[in-house]
CSV table of C-alpha atoms in Angstrom, one decimal:
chain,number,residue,atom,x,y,z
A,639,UNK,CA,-262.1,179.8,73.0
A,640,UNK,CA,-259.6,177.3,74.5
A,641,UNK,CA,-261.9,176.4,77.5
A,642,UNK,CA,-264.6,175.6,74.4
A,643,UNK,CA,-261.9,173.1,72.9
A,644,UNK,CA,-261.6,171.4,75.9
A,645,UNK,CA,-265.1,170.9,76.6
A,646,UNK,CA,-265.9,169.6,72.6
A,647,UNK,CA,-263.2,167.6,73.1
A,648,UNK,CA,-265.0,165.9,76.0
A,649,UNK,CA,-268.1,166.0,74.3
A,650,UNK,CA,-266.2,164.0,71.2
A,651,UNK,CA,-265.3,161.2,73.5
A,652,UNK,CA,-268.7,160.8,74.9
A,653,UNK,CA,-270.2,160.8,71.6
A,654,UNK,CA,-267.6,158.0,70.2
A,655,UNK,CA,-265.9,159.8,67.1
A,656,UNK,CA,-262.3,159.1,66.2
A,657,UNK,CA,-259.8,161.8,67.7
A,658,UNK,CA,-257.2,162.4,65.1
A,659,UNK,CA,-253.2,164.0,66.0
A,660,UNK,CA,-254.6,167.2,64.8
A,661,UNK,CA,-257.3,167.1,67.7
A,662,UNK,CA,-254.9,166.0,70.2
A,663,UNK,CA,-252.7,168.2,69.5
A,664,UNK,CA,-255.5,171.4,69.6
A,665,UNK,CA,-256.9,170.2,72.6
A,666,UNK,CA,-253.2,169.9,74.3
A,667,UNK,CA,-252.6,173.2,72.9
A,668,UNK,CA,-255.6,174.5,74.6
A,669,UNK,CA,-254.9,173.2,78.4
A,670,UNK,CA,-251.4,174.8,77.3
A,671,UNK,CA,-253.0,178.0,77.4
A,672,UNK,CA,-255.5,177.3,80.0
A,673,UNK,CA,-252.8,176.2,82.6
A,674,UNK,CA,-255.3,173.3,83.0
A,675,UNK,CA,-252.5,170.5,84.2
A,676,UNK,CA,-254.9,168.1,85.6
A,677,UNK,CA,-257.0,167.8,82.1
A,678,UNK,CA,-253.9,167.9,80.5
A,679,UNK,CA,-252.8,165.1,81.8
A,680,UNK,CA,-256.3,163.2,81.7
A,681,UNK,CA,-255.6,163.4,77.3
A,682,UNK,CA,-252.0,162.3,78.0
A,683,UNK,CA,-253.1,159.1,79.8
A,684,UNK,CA,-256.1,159.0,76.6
A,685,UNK,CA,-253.0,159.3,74.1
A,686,UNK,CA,-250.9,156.6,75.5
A,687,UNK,CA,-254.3,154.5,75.7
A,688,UNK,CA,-255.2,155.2,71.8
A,689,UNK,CA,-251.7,154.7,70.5
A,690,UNK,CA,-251.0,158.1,69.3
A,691,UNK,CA,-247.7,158.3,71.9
A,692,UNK,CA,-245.3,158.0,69.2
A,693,UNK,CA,-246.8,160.6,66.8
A,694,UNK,CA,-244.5,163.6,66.5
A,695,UNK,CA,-247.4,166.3,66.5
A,696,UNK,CA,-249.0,164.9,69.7
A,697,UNK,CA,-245.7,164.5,71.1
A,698,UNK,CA,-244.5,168.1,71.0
A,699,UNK,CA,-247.9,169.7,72.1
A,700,UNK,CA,-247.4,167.4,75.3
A,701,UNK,CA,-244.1,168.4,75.7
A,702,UNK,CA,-245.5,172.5,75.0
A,703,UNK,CA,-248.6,171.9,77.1
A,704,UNK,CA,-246.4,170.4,80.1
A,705,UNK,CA,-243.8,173.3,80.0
A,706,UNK,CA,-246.8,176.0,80.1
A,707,UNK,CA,-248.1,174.5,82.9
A,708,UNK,CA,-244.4,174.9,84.9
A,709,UNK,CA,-244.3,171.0,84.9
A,710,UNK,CA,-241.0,170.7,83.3
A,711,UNK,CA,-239.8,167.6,84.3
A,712,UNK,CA,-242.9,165.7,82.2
A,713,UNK,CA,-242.1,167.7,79.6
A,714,UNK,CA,-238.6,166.6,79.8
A,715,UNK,CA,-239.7,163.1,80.1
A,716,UNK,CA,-242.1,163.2,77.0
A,717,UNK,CA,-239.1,164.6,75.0
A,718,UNK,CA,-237.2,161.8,75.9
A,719,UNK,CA,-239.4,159.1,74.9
A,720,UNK,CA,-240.5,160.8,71.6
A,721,UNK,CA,-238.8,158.5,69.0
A,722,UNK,CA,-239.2,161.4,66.6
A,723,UNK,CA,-238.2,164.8,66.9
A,724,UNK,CA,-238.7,167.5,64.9
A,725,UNK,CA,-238.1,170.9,65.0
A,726,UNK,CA,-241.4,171.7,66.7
A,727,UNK,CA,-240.4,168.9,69.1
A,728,UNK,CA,-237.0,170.9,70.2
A,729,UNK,CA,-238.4,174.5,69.6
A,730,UNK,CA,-241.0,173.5,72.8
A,731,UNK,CA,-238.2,171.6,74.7
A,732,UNK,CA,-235.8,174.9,73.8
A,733,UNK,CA,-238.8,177.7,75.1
A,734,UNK,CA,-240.2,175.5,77.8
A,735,UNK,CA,-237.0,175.3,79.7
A,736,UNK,CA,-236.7,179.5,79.2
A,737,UNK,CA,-240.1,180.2,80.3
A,738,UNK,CA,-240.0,177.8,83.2
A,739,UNK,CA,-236.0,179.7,84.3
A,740,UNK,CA,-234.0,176.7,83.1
A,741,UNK,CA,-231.9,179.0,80.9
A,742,UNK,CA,-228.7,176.5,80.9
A,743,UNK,CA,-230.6,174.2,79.8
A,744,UNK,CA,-232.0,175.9,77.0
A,745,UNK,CA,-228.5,177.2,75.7
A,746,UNK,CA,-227.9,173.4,75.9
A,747,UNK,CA,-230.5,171.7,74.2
A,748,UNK,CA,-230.0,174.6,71.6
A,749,UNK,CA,-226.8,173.2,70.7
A,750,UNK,CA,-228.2,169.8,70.5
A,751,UNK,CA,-230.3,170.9,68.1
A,752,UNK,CA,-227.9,172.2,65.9
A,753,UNK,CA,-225.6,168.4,66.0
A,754,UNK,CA,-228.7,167.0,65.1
A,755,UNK,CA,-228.9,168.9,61.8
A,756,UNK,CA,-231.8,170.8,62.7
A,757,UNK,CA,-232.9,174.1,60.7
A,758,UNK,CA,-233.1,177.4,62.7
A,759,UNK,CA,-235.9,179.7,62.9
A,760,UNK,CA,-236.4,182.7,64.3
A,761,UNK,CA,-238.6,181.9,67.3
A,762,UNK,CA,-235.8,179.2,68.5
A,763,UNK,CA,-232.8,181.3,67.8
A,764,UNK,CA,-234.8,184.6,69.5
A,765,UNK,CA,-235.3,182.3,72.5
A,766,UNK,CA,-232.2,181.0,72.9
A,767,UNK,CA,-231.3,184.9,73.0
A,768,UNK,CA,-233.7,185.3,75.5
A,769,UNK,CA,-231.7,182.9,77.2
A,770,UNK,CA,-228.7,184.1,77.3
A,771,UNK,CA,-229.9,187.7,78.7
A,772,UNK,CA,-231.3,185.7,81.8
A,773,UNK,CA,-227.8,184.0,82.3
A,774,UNK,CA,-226.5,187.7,81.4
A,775,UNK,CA,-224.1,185.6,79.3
A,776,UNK,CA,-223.3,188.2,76.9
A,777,UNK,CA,-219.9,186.2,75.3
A,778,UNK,CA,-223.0,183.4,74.2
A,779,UNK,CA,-225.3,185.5,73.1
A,780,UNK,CA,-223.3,187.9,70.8
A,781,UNK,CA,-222.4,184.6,69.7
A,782,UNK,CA,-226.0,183.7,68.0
A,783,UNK,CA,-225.9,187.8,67.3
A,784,UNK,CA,-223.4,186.7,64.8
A,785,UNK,CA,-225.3,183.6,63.8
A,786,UNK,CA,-228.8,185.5,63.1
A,787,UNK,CA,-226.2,188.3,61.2
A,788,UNK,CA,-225.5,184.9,58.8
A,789,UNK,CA,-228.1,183.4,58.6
A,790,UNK,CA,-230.3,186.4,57.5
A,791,UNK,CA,-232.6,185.6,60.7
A,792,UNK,CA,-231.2,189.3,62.3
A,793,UNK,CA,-234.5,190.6,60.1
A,794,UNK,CA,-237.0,189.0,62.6
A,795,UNK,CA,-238.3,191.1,65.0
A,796,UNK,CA,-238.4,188.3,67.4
A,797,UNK,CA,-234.9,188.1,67.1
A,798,UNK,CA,-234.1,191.8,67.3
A,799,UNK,CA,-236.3,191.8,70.7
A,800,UNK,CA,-234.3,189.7,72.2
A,801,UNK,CA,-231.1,191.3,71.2
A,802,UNK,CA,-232.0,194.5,72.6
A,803,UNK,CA,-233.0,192.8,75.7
A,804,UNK,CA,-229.9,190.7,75.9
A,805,UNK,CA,-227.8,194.1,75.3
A,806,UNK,CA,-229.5,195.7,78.0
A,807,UNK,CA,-229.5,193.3,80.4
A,808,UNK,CA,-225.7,192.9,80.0
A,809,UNK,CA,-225.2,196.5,80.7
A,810,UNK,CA,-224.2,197.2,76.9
A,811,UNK,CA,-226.6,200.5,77.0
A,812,UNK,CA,-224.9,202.0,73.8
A,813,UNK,CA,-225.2,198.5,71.6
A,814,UNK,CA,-229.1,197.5,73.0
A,815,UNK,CA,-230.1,201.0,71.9
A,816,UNK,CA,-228.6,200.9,68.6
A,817,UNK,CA,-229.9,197.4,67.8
A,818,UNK,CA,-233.4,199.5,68.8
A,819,UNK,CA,-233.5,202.4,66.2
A,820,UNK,CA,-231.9,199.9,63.2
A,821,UNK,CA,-234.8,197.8,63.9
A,822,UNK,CA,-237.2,198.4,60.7
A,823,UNK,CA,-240.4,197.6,62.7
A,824,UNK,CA,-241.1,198.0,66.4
A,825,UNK,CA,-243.6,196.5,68.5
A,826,UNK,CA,-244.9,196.5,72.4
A,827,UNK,CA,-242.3,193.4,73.3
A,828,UNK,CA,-239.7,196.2,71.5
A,829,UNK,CA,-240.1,199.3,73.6
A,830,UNK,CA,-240.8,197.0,76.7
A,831,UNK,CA,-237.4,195.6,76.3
A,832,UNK,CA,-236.0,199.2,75.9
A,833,UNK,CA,-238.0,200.5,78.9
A,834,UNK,CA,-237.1,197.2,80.5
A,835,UNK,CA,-233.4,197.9,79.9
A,836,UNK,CA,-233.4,201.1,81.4
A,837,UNK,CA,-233.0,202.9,78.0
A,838,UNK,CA,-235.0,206.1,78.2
A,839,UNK,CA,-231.8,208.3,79.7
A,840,UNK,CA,-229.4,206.4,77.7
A,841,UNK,CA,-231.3,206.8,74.6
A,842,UNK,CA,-232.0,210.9,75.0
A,843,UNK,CA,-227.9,211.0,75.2
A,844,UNK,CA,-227.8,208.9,72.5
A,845,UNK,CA,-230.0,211.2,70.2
A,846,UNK,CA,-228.1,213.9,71.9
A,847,UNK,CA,-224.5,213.1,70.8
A,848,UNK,CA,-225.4,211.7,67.3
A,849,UNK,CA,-226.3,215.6,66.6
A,850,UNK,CA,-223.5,217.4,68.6
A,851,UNK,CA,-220.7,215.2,68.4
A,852,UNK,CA,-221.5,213.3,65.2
A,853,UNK,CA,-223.1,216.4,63.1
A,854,UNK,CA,-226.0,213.7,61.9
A,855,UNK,CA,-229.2,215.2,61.1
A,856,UNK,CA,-232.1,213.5,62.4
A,857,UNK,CA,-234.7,212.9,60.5
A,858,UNK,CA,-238.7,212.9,60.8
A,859,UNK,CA,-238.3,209.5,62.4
A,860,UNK,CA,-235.8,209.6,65.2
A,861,UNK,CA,-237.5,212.9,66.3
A,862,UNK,CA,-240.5,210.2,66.5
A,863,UNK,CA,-238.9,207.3,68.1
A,864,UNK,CA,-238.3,209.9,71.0
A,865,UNK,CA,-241.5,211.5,71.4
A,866,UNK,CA,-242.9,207.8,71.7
A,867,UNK,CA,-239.9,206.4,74.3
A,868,UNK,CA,-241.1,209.6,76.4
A,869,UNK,CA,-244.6,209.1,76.1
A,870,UNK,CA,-244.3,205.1,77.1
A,871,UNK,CA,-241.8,206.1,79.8
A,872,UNK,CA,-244.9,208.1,81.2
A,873,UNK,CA,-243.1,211.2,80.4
A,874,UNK,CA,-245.4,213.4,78.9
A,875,UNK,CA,-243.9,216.8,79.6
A,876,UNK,CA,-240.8,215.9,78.6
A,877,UNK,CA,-242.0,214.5,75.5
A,878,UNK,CA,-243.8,218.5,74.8
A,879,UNK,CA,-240.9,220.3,75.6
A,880,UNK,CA,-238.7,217.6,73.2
A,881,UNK,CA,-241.0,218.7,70.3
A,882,UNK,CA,-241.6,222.9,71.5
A,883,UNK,CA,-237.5,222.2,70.8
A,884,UNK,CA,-237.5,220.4,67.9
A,885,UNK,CA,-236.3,223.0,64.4
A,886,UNK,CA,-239.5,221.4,63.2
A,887,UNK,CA,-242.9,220.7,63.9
A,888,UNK,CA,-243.7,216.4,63.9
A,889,UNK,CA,-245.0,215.2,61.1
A,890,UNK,CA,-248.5,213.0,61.6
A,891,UNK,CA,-247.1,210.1,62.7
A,892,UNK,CA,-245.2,212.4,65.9
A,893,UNK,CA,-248.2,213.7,66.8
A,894,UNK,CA,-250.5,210.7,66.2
A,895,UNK,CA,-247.9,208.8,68.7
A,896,UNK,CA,-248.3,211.5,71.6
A,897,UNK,CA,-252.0,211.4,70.9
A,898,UNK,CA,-251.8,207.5,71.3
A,899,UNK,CA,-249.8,208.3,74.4
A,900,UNK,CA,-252.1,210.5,76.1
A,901,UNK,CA,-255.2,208.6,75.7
A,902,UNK,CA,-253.4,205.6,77.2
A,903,UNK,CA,-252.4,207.8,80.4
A,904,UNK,CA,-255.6,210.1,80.2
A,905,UNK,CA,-253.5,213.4,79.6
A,906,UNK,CA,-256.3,215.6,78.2
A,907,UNK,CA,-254.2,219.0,77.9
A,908,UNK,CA,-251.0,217.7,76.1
A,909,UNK,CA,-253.4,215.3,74.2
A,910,UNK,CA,-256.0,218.0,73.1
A,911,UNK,CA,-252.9,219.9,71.8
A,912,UNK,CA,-251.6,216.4,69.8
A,913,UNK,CA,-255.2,216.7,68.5
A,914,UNK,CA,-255.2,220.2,67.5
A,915,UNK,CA,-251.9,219.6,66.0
A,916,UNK,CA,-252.8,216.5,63.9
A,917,UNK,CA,-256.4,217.8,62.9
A,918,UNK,CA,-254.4,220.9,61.1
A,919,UNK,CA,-252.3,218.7,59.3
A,920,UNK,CA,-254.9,216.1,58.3
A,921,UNK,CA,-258.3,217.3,59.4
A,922,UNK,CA,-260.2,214.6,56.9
A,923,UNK,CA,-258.4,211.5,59.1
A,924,UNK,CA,-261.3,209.7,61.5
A,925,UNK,CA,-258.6,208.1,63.4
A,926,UNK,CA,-257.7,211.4,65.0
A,927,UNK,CA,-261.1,211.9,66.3
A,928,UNK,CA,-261.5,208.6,67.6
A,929,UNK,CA,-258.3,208.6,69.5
A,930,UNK,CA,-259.6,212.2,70.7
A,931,UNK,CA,-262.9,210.7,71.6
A,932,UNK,CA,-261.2,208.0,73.2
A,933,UNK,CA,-259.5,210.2,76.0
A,934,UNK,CA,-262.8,212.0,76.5
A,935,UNK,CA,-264.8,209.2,77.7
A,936,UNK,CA,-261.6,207.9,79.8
A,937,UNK,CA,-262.0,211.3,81.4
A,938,UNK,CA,-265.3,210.6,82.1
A,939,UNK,CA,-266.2,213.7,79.3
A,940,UNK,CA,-269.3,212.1,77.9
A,941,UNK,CA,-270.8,215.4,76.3
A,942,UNK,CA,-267.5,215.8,74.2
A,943,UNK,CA,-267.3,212.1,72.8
A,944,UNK,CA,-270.3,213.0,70.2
């Protein structure tokens, strides 16, 4: 898709017709994501030549396009020129210098940002976070912990990613994995930045001691939040023996979550019995079967996919 961009954009200048900021700024967006540097720079030289230089929109996709293609310094130079700013303008500035390992520089410009009078969004605040776990600055980062509290931002799950990352990565085990079961929703960049942390022991303690030493009952979810950190952690045994231990049998979304697990790591045993488990409990749900029929054909069992 963004190597078709490119070329209609080519095929627009050949043709004659009038490039606007929003196709600049799609086309810049799409060498952004193509790593294509040299094109890149073939529409920044076609910007300055057109005028369009001082236009906010085409400004911060140069500045974004420049910083994906780990050449910093022009994107520092096109921020400095821009003679607006926005907060698309600093957000790109802000991430470009964390992606490219300028984390100092980040925390920085963050608090330039906020002198100017800027308004905070998630994504900048989560990646000035981000930040701050690369600097292991954890003084700084529990710092805009307490500003996303504040601000109501804490909510994001861009923001609670990061947190559990920074946590981790400052060797505050207990703190990351709390911020991790509080979070409402979970996603892939979540249980990476557990796994990432080195969370999987930490967290079976954890689960451990709020029973024994806290008398808290778990509930149908925490049993499921550690059948899944098993199953990512590529512990699939562990994660049957957790439930053969469990007072109670998982409810769907326990066993759908092994099932999920076993088809990505082409466990047919434990994933036949996820199967069994979750056809008893729902058998008129389709998405068991497909997840079934899934793993057979990653096991290469053709005849038991119909």
């Amino acid at each position: 898709m963004e190597r078709e961009a490119v070329d209609m954009f080519r095929e627009m200048i050949l043709a004659g017709f009038t490039k606007d900021q929003f196709t600049l700024g799609s086309v810049l967006t799409a060498c952004g994501s193509l790593l294509a540097l040299g094109e890149g720079k073939q529409i920044h030289a076609y910007v300055i030549r057109t005028d369009h230089k001082d236009n906010v929109f085409v400004g911060s996709a140069l500045v974004d396009m420049y910083s994906k293609c780990k050449s910093i310094k022009s994107a520092e130079i096109v921020f400095e020129r821009m003679t607006q700013k926005n907060v698309v303008s600093w957000t790109a500035m802000l991430v470009g210098y964390g992606q490219n390992g300028f984390s100092e520089e980040a925390v920085k410009i963050f608090f330039e940002m906020q002198r100017n009078g800027f308004e905070l969004d998630d994504f900048t605040v989560g990646s000035v976070i981000s930040s701050c776990a690369n600097l292991a600055s954890l003084e700084e980062g529990a710092q805009f912990h307490c500003q996303a509290l504040v601000s109501g931002l804490i909510s994001f799950i861009t923001i609670s990613n990061a947190l559990v990352t920074l946590y981790g990565k400052c060797g505050s085990m207990e703190d990351s994995y709390q911020l991790f079961v509080e979070m409402n929703t979970r996603d892939e960049v979540s249980w990476t930045a557990l796994l990432t942390a080195g969370l999987v022991e930490k967290g079976l303690q954890y689960f451990e001691s709020k029973i024994t030493e806290h008398g808290i009952i778990p509930i149908p979810d925490h049993y499921t939040c550690i059948i899944d950190l098993l199953g990512r952690a590529r512990r699939l045994k562990e994660a049957r023996n957790f439930i053969n231990k469990m007072p109670c049998h998982p409810d769907v979304v326990g066993w759908a979550t092994l099932l999920s697990s076993c088809r990505v790591q082409c466990d047919m045993e434990i994933g036949k019995w996820a199967a069994d488990s979750l056809i008893k409990l729902e058998p008129q749900n389709p998405a068991t079967y497909v997840l079934l029929s899934s793993l057979y054909a990653a096991k290469g069992k053709w005849n038991e996919v119909a």
